[in-house]
PDB file of C-alpha atoms in Angstrom:
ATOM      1  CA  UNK A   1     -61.225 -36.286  84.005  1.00 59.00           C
ATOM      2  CA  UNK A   2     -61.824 -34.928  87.086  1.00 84.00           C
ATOM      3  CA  UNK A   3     -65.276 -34.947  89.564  1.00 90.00           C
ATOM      4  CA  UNK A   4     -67.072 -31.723  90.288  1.00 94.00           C
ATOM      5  CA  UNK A   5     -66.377 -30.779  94.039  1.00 94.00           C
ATOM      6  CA  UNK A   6     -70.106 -31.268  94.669  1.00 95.00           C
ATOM      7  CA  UNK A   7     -71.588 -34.131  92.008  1.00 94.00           C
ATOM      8  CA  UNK A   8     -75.082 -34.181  91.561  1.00 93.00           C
ATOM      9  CA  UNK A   9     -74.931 -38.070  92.857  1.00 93.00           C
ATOM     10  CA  UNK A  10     -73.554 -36.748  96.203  1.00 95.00           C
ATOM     11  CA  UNK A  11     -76.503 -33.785  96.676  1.00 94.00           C
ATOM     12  CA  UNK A  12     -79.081 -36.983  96.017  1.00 92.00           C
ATOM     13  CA  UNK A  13     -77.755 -38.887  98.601  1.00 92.00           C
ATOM     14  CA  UNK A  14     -76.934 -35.760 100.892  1.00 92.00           C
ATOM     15  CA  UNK A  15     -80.472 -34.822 100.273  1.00 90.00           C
ATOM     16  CA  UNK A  16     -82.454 -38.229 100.406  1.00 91.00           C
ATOM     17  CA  UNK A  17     -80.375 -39.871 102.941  1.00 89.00           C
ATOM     18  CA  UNK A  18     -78.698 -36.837 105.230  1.00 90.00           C
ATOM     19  CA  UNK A  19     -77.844 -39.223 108.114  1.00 91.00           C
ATOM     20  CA  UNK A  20     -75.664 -41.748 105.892  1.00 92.00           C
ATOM     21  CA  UNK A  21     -73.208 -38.617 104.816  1.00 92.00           C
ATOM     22  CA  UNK A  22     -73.536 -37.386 108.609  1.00 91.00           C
ATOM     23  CA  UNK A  23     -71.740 -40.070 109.499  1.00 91.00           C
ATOM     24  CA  UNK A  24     -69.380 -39.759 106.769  1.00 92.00           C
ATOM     25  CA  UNK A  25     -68.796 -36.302 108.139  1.00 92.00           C
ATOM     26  CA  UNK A  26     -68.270 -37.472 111.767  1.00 91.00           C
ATOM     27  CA  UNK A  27     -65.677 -40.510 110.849  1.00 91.00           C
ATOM     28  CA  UNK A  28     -63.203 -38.259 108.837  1.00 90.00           C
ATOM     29  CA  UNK A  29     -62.627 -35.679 111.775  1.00 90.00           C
ATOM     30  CA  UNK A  30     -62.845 -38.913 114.280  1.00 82.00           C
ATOM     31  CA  UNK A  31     -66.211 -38.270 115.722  1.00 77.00           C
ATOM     32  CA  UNK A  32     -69.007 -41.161 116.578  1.00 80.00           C
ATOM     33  CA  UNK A  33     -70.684 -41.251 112.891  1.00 79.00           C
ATOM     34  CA  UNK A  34     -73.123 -43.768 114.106  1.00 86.00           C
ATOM     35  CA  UNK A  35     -74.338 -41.543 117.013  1.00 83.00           C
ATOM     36  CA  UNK A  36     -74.121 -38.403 114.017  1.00 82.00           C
ATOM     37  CA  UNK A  37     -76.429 -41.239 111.575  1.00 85.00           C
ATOM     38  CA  UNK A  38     -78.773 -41.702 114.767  1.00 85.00           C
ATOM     39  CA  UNK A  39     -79.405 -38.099 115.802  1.00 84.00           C
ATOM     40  CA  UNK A  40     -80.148 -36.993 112.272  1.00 84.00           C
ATOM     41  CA  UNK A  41     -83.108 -40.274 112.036  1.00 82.00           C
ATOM     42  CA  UNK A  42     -84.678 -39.131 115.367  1.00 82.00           C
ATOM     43  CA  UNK A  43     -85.123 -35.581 113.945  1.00 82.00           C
ATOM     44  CA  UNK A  44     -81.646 -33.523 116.098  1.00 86.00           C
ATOM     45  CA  UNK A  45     -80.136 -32.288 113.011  1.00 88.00           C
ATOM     46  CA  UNK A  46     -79.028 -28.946 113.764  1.00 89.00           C
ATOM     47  CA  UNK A  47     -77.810 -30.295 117.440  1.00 90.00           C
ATOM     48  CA  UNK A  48     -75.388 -32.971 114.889  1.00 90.00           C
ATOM     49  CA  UNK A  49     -74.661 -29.787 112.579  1.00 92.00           C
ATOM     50  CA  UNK A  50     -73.236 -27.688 115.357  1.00 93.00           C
ATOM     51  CA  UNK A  51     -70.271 -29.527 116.833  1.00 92.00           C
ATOM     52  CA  UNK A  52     -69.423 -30.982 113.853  1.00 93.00           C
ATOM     53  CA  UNK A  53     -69.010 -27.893 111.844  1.00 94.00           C
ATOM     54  CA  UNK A  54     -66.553 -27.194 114.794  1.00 94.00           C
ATOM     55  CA  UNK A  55     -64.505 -30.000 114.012  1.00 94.00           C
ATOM     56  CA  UNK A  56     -64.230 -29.560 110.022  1.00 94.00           C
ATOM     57  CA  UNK A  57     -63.797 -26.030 110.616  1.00 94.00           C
ATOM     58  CA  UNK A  58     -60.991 -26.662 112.573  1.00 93.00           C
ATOM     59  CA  UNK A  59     -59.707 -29.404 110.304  1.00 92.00           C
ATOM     60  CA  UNK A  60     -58.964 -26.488 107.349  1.00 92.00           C
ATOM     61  CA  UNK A  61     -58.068 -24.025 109.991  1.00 92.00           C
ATOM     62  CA  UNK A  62     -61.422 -21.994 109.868  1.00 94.00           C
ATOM     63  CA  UNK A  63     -62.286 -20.219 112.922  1.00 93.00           C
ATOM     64  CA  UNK A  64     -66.133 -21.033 114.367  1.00 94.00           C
ATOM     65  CA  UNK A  65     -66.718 -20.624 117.411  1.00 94.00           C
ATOM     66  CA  UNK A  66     -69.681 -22.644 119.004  1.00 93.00           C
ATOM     67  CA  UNK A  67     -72.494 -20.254 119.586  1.00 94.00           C
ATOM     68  CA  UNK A  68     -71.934 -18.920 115.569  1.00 95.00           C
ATOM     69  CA  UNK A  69     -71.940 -22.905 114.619  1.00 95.00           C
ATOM     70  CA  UNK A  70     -75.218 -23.317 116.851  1.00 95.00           C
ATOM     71  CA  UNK A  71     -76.715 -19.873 115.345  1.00 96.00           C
ATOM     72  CA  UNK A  72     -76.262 -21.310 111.677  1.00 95.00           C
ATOM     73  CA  UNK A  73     -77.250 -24.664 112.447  1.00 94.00           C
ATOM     74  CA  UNK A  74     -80.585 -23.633 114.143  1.00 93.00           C
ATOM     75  CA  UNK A  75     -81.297 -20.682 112.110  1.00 94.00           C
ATOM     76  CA  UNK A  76     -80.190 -22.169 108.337  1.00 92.00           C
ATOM     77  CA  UNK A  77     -79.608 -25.637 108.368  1.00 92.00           C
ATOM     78  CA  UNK A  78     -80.001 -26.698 104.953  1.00 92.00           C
ATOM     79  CA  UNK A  79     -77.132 -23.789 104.038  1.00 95.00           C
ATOM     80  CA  UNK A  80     -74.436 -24.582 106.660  1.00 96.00           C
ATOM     81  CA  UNK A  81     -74.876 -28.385 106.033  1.00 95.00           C
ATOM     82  CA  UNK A  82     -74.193 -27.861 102.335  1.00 96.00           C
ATOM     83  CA  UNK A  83     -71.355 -25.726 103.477  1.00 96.00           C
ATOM     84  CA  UNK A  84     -69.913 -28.111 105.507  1.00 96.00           C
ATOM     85  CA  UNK A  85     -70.659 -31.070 103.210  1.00 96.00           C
ATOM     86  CA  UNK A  86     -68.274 -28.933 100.463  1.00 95.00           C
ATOM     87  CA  UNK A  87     -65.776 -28.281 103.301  1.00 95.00           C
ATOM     88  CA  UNK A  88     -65.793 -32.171 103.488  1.00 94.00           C
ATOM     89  CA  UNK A  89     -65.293 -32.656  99.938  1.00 94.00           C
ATOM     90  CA  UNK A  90     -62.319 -30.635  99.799  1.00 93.00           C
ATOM     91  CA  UNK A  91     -60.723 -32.207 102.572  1.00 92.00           C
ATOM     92  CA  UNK A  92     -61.050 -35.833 101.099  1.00 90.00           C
ATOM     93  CA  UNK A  93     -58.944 -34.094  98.499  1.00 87.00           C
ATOM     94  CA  UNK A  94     -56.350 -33.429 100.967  1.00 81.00           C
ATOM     95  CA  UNK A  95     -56.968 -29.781 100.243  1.00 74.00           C
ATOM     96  CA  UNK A  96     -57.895 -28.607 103.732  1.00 63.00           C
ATOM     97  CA  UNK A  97     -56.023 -25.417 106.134  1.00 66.00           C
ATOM     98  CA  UNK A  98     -56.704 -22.942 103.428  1.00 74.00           C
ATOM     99  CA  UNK A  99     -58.436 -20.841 106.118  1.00 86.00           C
ATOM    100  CA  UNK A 100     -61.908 -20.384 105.071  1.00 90.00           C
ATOM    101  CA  UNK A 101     -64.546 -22.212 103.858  1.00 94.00           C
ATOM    102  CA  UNK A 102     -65.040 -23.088 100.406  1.00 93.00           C
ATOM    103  CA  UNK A 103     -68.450 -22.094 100.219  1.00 95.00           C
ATOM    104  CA  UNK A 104     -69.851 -20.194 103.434  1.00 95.00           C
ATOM    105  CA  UNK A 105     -73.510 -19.380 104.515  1.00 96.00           C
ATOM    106  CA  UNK A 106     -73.770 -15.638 103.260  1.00 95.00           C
ATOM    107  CA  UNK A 107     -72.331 -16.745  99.803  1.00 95.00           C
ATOM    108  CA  UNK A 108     -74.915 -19.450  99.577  1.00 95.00           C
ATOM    109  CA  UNK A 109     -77.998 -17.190 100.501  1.00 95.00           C
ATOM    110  CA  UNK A 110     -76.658 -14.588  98.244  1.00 95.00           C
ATOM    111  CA  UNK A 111     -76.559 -16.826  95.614  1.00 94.00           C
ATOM    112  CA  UNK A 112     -80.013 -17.725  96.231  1.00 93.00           C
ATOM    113  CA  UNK A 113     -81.974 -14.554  97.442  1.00 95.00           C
ATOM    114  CA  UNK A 114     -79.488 -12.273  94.388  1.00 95.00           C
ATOM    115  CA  UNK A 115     -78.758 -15.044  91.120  1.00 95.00           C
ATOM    116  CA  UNK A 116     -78.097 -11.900  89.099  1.00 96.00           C
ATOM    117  CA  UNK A 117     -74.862 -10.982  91.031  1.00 96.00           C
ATOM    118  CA  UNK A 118     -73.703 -15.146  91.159  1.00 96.00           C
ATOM    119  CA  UNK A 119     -74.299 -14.888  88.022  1.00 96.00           C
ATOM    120  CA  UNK A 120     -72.473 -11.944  87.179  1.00 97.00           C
ATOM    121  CA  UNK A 121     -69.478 -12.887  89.255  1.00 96.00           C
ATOM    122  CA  UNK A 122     -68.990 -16.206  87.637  1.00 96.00           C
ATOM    123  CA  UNK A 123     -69.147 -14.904  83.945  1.00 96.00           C
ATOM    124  CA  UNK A 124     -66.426 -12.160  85.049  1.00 95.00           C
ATOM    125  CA  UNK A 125     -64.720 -15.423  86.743  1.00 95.00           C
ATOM    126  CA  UNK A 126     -64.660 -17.250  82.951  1.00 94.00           C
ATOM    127  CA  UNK A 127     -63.524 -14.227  81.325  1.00 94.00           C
ATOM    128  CA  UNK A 128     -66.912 -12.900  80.097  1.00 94.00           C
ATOM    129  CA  UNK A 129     -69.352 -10.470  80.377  1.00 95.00           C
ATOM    130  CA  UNK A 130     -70.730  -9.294  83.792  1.00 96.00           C
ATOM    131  CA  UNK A 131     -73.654  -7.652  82.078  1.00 96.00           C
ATOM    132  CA  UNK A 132     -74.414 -11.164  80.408  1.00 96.00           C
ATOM    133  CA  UNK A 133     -74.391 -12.656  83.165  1.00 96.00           C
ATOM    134  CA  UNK A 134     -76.046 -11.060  85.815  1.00 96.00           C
ATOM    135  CA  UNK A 135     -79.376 -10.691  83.025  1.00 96.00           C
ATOM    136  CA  UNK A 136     -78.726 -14.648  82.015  1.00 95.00           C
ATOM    137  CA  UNK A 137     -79.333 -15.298  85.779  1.00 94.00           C
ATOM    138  CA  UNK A 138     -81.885 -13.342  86.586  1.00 92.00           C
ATOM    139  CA  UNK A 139     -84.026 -13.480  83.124  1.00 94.00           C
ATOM    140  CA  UNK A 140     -83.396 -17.279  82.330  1.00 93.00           C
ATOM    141  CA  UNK A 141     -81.090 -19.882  84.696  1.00 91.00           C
ATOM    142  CA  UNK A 142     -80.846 -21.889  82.774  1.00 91.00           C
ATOM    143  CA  UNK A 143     -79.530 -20.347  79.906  1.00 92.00           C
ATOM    144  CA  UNK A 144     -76.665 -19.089  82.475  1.00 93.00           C
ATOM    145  CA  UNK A 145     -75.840 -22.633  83.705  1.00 93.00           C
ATOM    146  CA  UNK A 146     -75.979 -24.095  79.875  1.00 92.00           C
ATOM    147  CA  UNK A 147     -73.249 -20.930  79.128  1.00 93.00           C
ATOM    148  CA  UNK A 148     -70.992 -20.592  82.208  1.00 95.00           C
ATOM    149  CA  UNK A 149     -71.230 -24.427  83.740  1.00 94.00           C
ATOM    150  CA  UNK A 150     -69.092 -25.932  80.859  1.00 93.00           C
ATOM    151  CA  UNK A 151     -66.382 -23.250  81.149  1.00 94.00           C
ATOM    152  CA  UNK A 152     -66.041 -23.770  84.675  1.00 95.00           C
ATOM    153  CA  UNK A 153     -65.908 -27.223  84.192  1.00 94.00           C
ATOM    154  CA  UNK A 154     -63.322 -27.475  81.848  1.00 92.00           C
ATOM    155  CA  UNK A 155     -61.525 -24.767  84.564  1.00 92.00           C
ATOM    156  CA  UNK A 156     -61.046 -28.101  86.616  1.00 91.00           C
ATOM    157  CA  UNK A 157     -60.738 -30.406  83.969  1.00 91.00           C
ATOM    158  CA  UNK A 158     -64.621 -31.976  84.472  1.00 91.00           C
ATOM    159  CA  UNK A 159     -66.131 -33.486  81.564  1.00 85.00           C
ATOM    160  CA  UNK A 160     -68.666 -31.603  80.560  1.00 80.00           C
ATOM    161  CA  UNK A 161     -70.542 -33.815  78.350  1.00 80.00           C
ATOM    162  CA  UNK A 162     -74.607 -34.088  79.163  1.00 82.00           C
ATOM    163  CA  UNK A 163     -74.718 -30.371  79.670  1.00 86.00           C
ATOM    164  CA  UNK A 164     -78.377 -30.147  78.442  1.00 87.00           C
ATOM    165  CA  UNK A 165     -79.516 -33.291  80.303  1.00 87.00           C
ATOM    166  CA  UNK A 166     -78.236 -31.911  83.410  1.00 87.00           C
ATOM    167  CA  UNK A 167     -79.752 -28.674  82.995  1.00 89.00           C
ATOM    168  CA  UNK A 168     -82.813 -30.089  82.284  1.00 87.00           C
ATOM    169  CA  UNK A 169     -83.330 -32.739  84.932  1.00 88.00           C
ATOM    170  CA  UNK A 170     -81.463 -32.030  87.641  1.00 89.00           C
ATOM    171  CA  UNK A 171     -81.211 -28.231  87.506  1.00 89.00           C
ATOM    172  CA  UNK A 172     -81.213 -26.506  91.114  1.00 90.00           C
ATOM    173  CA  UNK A 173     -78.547 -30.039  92.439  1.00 93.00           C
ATOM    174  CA  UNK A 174     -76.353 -28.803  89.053  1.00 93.00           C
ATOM    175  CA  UNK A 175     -75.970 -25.169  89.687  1.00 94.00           C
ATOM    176  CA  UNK A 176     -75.301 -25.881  92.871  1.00 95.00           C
ATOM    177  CA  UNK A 177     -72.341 -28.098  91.596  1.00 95.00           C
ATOM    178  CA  UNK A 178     -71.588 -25.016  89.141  1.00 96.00           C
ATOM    179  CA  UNK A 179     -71.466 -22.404  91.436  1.00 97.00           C
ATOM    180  CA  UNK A 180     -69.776 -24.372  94.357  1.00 96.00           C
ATOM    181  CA  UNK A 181     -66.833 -25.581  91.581  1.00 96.00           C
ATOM    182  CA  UNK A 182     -66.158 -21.687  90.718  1.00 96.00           C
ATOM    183  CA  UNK A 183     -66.053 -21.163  94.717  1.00 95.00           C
ATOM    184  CA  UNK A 184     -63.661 -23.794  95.268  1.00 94.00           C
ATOM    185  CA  UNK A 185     -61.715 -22.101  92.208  1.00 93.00           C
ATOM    186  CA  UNK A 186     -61.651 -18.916  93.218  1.00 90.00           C
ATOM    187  CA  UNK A 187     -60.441 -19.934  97.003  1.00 84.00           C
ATOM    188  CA  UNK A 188     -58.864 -23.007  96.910  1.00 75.00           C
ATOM    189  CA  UNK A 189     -57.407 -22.817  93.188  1.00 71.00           C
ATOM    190  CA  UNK A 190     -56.520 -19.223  92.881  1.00 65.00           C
ATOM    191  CA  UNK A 191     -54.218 -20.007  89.925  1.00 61.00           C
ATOM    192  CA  UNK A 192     -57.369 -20.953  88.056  1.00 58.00           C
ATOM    193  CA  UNK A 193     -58.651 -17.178  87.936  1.00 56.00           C
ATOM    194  CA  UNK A 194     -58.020 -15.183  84.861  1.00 59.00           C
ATOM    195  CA  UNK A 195     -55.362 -12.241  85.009  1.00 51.00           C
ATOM    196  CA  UNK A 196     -58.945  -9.645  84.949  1.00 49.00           C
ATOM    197  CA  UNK A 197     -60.386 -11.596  88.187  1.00 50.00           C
ATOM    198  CA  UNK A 198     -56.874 -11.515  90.018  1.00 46.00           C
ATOM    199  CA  UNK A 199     -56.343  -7.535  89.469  1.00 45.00           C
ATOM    200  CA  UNK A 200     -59.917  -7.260  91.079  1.00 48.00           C
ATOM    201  CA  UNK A 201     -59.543  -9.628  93.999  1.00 49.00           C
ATOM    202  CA  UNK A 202     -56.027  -7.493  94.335  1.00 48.00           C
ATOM    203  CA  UNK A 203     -58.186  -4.622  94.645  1.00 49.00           C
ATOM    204  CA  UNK A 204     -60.751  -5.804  96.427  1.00 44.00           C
ATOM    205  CA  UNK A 205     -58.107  -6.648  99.530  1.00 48.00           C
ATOM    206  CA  UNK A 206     -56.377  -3.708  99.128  1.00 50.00           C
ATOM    207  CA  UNK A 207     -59.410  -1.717  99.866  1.00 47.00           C
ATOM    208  CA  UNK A 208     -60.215  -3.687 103.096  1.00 44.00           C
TER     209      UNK A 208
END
């Protein structure tokens, strides 16, 4: 079985120890990961963020330029580092150059200022109801994650045993796993969308 693109082992350490996966970062796109590990311990996060985004934007062919990488380091860390950190996690995959990043910024805050429509999009994503969905989210997450995390899971071929302990304990790290897994479906896997979800992305580019 496969690993979630974002397992709830990784967020611990990512979250507990930032500077150790810093320099995890830095040594897969040839940077100085101890210097990366050092900065991050005397308290220049955002100043490590910045030209490393740079370099695993530019790994998966993503365009950022330096003063948008220094405007989300300084202005949303904790978002573009998770966004980078799933960038990071597809690469080790050998998935990189799809053009964009797995998870971005925006999608993150939407998904956290508006559950209802990351919700809704992720039921429609599975094949079920957007109505469901976006009410599951917004009246009772956890409901949503105990209904729509297993069939994205099995999406990837993730085991999806311990669904309630999950839930339960580790809750905000495991729909972050969740919702980052049916981002890295819908961009980097597009052949794991349903027929109903490729018609609307169709649609959806057509328009723009």
């Amino acid at each position: 079985a496969r690993a979630w693109l974002m397992p709830l082992d990784l967020q611990c350490r990512a979250a507990c120890c930032p500077c150790f996966v810093v320099e995890d970062m830095a040594d897969s796109v040839d940077g100085c990961g101890a210097l990366g590990c050092l900065a991050c311990f005397v308290g220049l996060f955002p100043c490590v963020l910045a030209p490393l985004g740079r370099s695993i934007a530019e790994k998966s062919g993503i365009e950022e330029s330096l003063p948008m990488a220094c405007v989300k380091a300084s202005a949303c860390a904790p978002c573009y580092f998770y966004s980078l950190l799933a960038e990071y996690q597809k690469q080790k995959r050998h998935e990189g150059g799809h053009g964009q990043w797995v998870v971005g910024v925006p999608e993150l805050l939407r998904a956290q200022c508006l559950p209802c429509l990351a919700g809704r999009d992720m039921y429609r994503h599975t094949g079920g109801s957007a109505v469901r969905g976006a009410a599951c989210a917004l009246l009772c997450s956890s409901c949503c994650l105990w209904e729509v995390g297993p069939e994205i899971a099995s999406r990837s071929g993730i085991d999806v045993d311990g669904v309630c302990f999950h839930v339960c304990c580790f809750g905000q790290c495991y729909a972050r796993s969740v919702y980052t897994e049916y981002m890295y479906q819908r961009r980097a896997k597009p052949e794991l969308l349903p027929a109903s979800a490729l018609v609307t992305e169709s649609s959806a580019s057509d328009r723009r």
